[in-house]
PDB file of C-alpha atoms in Angstrom:
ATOM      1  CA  UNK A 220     -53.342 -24.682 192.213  1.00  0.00           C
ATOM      2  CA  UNK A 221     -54.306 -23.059 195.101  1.00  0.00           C
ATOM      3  CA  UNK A 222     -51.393 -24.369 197.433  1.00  0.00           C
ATOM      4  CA  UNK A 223     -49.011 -22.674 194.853  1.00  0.00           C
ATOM      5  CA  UNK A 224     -51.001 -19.403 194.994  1.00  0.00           C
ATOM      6  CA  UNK A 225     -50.325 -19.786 198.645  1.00  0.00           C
ATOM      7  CA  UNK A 226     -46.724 -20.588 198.550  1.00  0.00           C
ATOM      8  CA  UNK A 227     -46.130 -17.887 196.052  1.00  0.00           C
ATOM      9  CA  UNK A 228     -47.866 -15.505 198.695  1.00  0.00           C
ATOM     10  CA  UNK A 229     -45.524 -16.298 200.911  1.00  0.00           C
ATOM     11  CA  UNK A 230     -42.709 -16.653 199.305  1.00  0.00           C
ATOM     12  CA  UNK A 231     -43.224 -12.985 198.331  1.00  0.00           C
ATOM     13  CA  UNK A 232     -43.747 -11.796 201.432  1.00  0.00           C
ATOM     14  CA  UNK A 233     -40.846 -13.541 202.845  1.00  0.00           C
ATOM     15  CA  UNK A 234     -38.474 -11.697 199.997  1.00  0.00           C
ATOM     16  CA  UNK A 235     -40.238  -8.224 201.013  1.00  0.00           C
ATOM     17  CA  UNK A 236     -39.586  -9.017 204.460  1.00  0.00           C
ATOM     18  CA  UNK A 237     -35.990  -9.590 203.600  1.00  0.00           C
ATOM     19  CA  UNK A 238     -35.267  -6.903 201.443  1.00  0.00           C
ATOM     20  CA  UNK A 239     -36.750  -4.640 204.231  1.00  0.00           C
ATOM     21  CA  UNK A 240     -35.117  -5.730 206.685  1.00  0.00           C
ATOM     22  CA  UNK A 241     -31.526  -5.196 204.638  1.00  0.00           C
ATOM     23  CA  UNK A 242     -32.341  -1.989 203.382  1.00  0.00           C
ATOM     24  CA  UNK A 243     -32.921  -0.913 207.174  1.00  0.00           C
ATOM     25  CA  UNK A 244     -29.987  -2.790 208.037  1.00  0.00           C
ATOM     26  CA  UNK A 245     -27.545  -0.946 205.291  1.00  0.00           C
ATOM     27  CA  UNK A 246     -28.914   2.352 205.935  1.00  0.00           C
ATOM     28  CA  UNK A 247     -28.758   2.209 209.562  1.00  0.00           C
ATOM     29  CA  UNK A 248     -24.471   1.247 208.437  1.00  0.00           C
ATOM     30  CA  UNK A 249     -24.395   4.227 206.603  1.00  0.00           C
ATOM     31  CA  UNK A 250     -25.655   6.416 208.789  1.00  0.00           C
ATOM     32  CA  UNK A 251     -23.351   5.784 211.373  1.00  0.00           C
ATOM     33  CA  UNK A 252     -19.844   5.175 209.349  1.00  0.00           C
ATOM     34  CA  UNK A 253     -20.813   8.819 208.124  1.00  0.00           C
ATOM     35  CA  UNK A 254     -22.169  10.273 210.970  1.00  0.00           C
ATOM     36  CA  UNK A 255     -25.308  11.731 209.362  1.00  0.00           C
ATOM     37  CA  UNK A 256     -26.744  14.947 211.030  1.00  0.00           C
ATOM     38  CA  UNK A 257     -29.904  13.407 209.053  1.00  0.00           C
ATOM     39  CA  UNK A 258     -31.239  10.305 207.451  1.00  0.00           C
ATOM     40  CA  UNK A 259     -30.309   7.256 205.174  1.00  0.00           C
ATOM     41  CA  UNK A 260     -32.286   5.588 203.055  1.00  0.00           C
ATOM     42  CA  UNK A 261     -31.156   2.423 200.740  1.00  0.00           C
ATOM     43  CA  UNK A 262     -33.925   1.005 198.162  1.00  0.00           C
ATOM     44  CA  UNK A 263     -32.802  -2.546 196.809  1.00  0.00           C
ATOM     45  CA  UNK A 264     -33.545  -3.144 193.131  1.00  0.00           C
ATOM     46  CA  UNK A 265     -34.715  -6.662 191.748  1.00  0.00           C
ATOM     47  CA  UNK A 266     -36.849  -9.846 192.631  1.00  0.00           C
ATOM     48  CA  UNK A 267     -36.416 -11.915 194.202  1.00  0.00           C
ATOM     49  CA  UNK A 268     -33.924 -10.550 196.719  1.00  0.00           C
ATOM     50  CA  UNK A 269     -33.403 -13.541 198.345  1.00  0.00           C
ATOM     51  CA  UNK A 270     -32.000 -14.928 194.860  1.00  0.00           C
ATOM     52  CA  UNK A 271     -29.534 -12.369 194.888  1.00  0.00           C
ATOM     53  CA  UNK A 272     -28.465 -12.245 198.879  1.00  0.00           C
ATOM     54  CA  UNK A 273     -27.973 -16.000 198.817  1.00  0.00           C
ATOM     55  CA  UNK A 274     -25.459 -15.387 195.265  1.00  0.00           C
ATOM     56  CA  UNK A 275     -24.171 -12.112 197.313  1.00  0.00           C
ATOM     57  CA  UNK A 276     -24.665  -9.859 194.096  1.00  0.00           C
ATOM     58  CA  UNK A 277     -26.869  -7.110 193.792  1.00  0.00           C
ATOM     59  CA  UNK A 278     -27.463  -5.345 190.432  1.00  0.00           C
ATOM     60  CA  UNK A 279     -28.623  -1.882 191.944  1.00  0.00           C
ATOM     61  CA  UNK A 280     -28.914  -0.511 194.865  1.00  0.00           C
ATOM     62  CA  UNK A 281     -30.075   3.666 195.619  1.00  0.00           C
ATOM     63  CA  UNK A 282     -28.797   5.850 198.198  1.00  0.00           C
ATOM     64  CA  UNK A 283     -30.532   8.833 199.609  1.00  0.00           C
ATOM     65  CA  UNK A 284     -28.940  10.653 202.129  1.00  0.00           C
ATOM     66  CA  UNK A 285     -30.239  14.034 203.702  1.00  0.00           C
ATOM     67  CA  UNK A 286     -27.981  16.581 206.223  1.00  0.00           C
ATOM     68  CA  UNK A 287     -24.448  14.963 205.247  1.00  0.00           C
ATOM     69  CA  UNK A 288     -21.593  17.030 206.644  1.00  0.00           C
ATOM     70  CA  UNK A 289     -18.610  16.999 204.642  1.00  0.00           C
ATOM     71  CA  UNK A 290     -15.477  17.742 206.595  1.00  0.00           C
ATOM     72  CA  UNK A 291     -12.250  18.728 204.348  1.00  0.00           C
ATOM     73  CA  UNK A 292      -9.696  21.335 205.411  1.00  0.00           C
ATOM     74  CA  UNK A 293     -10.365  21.505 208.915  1.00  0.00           C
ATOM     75  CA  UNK A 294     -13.942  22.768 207.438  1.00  0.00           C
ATOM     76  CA  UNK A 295     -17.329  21.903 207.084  1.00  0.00           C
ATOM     77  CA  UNK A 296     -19.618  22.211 204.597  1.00  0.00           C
ATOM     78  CA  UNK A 297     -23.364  20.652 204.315  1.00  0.00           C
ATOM     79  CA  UNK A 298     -24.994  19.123 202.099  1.00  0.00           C
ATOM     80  CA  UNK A 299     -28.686  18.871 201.861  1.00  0.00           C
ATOM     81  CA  UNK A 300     -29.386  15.668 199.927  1.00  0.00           C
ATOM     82  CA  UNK A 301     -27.145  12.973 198.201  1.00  0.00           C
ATOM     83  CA  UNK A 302     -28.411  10.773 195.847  1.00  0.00           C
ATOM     84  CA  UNK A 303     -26.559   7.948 194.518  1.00  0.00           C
ATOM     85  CA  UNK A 304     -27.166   4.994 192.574  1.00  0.00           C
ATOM     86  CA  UNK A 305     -24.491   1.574 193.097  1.00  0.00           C
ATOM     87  CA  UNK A 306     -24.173  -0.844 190.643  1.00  0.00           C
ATOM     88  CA  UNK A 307     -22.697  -4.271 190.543  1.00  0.00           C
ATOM     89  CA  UNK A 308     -22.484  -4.318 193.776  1.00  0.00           C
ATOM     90  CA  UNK A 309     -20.401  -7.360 195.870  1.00  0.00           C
ATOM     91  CA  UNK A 310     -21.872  -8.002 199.326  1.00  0.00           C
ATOM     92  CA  UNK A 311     -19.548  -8.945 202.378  1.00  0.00           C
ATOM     93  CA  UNK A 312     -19.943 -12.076 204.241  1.00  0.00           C
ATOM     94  CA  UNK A 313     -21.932 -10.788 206.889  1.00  0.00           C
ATOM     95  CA  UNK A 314     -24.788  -8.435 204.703  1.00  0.00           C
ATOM     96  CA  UNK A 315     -23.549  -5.498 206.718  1.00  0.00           C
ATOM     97  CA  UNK A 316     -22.319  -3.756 203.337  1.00  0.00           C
ATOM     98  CA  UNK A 317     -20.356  -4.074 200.000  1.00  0.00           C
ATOM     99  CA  UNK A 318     -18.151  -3.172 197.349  1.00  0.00           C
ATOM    100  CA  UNK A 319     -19.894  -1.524 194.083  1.00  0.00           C
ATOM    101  CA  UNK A 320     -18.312  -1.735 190.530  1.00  0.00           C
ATOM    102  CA  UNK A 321     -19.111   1.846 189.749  1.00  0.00           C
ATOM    103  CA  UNK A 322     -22.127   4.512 190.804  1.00  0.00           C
ATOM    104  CA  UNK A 323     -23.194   7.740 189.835  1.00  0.00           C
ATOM    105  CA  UNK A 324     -25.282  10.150 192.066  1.00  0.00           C
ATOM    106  CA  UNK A 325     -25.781  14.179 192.490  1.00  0.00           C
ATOM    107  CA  UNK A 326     -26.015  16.547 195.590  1.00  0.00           C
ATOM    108  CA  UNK A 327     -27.164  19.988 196.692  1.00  0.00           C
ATOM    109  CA  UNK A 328     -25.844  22.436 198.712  1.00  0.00           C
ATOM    110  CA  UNK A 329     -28.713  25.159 198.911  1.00  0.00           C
ATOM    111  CA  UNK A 330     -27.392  29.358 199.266  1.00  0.00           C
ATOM    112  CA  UNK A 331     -28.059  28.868 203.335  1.00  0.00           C
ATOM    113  CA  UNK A 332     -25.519  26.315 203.825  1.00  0.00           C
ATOM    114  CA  UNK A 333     -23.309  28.053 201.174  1.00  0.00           C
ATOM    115  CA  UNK A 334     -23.752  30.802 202.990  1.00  0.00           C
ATOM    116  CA  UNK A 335     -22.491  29.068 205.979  1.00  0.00           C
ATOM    117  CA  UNK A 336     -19.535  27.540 204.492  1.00  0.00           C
ATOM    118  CA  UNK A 337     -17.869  30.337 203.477  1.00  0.00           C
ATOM    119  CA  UNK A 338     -17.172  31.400 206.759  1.00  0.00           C
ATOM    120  CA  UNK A 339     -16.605  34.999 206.302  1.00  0.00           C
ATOM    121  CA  UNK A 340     -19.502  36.487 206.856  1.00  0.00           C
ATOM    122  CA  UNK A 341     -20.616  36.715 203.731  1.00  0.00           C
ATOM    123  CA  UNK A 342     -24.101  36.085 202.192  1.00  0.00           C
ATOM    124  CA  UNK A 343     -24.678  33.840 199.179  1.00  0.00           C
ATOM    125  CA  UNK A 344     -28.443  33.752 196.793  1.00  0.00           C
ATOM    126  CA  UNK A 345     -28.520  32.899 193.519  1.00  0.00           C
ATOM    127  CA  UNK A 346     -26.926  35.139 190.617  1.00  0.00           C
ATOM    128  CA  UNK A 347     -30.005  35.192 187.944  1.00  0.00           C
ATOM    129  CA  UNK A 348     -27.884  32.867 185.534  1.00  0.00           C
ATOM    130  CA  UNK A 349     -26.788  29.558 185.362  1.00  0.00           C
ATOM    131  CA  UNK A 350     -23.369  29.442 187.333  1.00  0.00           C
ATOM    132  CA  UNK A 351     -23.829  32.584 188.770  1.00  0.00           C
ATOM    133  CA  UNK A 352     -24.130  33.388 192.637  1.00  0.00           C
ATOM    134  CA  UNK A 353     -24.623  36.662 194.039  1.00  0.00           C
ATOM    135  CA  UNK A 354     -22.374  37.084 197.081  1.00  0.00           C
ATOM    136  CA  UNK A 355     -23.167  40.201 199.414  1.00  0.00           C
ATOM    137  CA  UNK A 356     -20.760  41.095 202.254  1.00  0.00           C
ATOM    138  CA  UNK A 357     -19.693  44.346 204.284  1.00  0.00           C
ATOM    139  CA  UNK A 358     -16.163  45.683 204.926  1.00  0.00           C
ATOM    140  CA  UNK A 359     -13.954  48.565 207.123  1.00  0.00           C
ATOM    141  CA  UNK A 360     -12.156  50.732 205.241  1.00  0.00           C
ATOM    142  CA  UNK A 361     -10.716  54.237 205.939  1.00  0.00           C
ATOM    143  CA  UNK A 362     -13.100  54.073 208.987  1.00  0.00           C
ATOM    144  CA  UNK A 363     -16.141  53.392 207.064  1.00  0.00           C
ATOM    145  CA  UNK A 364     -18.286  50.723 206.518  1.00  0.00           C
ATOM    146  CA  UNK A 365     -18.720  49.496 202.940  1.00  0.00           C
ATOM    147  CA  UNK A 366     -21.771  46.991 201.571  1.00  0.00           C
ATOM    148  CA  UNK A 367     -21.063  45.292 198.058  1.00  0.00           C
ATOM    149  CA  UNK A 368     -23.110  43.317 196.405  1.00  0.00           C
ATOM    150  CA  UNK A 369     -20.929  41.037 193.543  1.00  0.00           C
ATOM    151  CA  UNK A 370     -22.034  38.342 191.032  1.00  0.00           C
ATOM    152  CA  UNK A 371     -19.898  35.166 191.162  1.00  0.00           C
ATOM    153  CA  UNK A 372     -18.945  32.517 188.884  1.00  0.00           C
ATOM    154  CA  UNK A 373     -18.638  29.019 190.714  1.00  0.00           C
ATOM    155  CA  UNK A 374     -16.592  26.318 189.481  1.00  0.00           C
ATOM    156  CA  UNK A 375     -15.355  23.332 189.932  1.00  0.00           C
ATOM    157  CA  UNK A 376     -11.285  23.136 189.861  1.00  0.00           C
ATOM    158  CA  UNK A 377      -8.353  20.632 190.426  1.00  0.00           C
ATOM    159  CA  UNK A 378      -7.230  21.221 193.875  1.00  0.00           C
ATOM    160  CA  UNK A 379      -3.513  22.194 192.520  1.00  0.00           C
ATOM    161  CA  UNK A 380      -4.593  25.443 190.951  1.00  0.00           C
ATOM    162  CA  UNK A 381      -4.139  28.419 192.870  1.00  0.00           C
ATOM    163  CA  UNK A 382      -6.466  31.284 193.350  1.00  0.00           C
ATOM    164  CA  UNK A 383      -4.431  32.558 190.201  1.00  0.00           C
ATOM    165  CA  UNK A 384      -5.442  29.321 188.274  1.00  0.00           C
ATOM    166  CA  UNK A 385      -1.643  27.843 188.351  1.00  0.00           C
ATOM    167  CA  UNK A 386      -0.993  24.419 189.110  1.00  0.00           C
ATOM    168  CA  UNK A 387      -0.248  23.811 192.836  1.00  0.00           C
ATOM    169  CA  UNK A 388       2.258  21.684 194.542  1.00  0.00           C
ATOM    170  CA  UNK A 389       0.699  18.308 194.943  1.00  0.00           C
ATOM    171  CA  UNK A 390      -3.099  19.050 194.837  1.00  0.00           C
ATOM    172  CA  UNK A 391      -5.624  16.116 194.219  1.00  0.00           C
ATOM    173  CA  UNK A 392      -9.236  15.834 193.997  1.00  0.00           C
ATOM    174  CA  UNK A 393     -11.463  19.014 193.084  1.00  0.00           C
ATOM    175  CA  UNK A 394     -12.627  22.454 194.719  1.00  0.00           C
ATOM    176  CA  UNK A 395     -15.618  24.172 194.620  1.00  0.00           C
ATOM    177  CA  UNK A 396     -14.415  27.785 193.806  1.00  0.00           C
ATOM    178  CA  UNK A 397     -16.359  30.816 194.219  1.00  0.00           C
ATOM    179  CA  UNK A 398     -14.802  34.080 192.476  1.00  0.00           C
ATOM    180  CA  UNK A 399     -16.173  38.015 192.184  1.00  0.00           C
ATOM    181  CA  UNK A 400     -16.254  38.894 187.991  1.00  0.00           C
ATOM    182  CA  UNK A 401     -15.850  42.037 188.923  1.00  0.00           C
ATOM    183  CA  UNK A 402     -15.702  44.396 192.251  1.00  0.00           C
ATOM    184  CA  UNK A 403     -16.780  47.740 192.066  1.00  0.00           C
ATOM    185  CA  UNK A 404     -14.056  49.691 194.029  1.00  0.00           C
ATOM    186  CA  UNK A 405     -15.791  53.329 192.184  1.00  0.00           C
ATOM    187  CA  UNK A 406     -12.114  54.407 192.795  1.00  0.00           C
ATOM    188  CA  UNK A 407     -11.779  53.930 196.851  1.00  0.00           C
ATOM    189  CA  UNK A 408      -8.086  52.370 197.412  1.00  0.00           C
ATOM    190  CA  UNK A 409      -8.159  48.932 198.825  1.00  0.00           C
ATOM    191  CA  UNK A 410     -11.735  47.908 198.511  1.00  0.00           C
ATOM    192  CA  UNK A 411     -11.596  45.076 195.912  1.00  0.00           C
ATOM    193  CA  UNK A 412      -9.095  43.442 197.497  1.00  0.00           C
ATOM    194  CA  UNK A 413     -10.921  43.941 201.077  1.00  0.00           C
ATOM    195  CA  UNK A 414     -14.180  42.852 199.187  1.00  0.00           C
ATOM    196  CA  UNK A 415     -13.051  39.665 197.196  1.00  0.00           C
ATOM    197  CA  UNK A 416     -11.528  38.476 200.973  1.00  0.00           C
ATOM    198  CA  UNK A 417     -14.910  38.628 201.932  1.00  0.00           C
ATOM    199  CA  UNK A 418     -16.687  37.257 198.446  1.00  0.00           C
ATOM    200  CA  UNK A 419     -13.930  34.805 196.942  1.00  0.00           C
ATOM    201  CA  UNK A 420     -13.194  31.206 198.690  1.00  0.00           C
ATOM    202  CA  UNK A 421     -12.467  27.672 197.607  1.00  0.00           C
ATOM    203  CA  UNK A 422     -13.985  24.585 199.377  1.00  0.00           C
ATOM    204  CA  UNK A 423     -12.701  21.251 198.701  1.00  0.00           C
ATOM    205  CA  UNK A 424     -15.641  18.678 198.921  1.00  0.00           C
ATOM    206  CA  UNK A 425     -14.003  15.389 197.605  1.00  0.00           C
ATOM    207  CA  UNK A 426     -12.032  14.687 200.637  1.00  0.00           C
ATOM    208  CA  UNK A 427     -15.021  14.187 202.913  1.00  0.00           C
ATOM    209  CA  UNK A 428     -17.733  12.599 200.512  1.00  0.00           C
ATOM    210  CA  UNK A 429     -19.194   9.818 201.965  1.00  0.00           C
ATOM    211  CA  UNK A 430     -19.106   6.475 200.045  1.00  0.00           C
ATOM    212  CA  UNK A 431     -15.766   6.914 198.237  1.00  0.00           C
ATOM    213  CA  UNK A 432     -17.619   9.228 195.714  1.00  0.00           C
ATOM    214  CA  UNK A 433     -15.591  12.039 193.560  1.00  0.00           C
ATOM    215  CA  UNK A 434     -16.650  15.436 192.403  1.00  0.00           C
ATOM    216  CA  UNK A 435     -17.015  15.238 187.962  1.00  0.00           C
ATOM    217  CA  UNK A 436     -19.365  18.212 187.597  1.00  0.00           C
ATOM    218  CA  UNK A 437     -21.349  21.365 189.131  1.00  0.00           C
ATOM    219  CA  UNK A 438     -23.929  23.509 187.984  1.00  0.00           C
ATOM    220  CA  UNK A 439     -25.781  26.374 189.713  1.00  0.00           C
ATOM    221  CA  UNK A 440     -29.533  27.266 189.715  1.00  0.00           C
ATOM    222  CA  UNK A 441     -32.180  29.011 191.862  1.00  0.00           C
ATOM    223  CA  UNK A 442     -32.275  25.996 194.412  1.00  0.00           C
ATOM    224  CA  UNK A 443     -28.377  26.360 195.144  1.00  0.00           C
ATOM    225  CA  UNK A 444     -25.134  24.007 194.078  1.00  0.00           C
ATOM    226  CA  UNK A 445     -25.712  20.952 192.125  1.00  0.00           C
ATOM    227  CA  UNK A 446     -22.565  18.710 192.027  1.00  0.00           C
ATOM    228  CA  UNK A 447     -22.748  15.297 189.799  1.00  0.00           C
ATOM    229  CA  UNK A 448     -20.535  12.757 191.295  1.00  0.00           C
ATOM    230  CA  UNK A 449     -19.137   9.264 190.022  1.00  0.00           C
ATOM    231  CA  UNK A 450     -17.136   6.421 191.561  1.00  0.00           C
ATOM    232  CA  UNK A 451     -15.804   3.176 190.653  1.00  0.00           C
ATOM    233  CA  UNK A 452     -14.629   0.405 193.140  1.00  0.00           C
ATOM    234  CA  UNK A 453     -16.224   1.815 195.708  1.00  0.00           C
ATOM    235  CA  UNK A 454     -17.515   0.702 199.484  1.00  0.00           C
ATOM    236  CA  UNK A 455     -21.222   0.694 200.130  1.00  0.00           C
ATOM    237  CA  UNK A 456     -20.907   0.603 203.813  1.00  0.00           C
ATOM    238  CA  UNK A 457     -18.415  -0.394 206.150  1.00  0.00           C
ATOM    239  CA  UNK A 458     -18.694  -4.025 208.197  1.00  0.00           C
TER     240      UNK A 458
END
């Protein structure tokens, strides 16, 4: 009795070991096929592990990653944390990474990095309702400088609609799309359209996601941009 309480022992141990040392060993993949201004961490569901390793199947595996830069466009936009969870998930020869049957996950981009992405000077909080941002920026106009504050609507779009919300010629994926409801001009030619150049942008995401993950959703609340994201078929990390 008490040699199998021992053997048990260590046979647990042995599978923590081992699932440590592959989470470690994944996240530190990650990290560097994405190029991560910030960290990685992978949690391994199930016991044993060592069950699963040796049959190379994994039922679920989480993803947290924190300061991921998505480049699409030529232009960068951060996002604060990703969280994704991998399912199914078919391990390569080598443990080094996998393919995942499908996986779901969310991210944030908070008002400072939205802030950032727009690029135009222009300074993003949130709008006081769900799906609302308030977007502040100054223009020149007939010599003078003009401050307007404007409430937003951001959405998420197919990238081949234009600003007008017509189809495009051969757009894929999805946008993030910021737009004014309404400028107030209070009759001063030229200043909505000088104002929405400064308020209104697009930024497609989807392009530069890490993991093979795909924009489905986005919602908008005090903290910043939540996106939901999906994938099926997907790599976990690159050999």
């Amino acid at each position: 009795m008490i040699i199998a309480v021992v053997l048990g022992g260590l046979f647990v141990a042995a599978d923590r070991f081992a699932v440590g040392y592959a989470e470690d060993r994944l996240a530190d993949r990650i990290r560097a096929r994405q190029g991560l201004a910030g960290s990685a961490e992978v949690d391994i569901h199930g016991f044993p592990f060592l069950t699963q390793a040796l049959s190379h199947d994994l039922d679920r595996v989480d993803l947290k990653l924190k300061g991921v830069d998505v480049v699409a466009d030529g232009r960068k936009t951060r996002l604060t944390q990703l969280d994704a969870t991998f399912r199914g998930v078919k391990l390569n020869g080598d443990y080094s990474g996998g393919t995942a049957e499908r996986a779901e996950g969310s991210a944030l981009i908070t008002y400072p990095d939205l802030t950032e992405a727009s690029q135009s000077g222009a300074k993003l909080t949130y709008g006081g309702a769900p799906d609302k941002v308030k977007v502040t920026a100054s223009v020149n106009l007939l010599g003078q400088t003009f401050t307007r504050s404007v409430v937003s609507t951001v959405t998420l779009v197919d990238a081949g609609e234009g600003q007008g919300g017509a189809a495009g010629k051969g757009g894929r994926g999805k946008i993030v799309r910021v737009r004014a409801d309404a400028v107030p001009g209070e009759g001063i030619p030229g200043i909505e359209g000088a104002v929405r150049k400064k308020t209104d942008f697009d930024r497609r995401l989807d392009d530069g996601l890490p993991v093979g993950l795909q924009l489905t959703g986005l919602t908008a609340d005090e903290s910043g941009i939540h996106l939901k994201l999906s994938g099926t078929d997907l790599a976990l990390a690159g050999s």
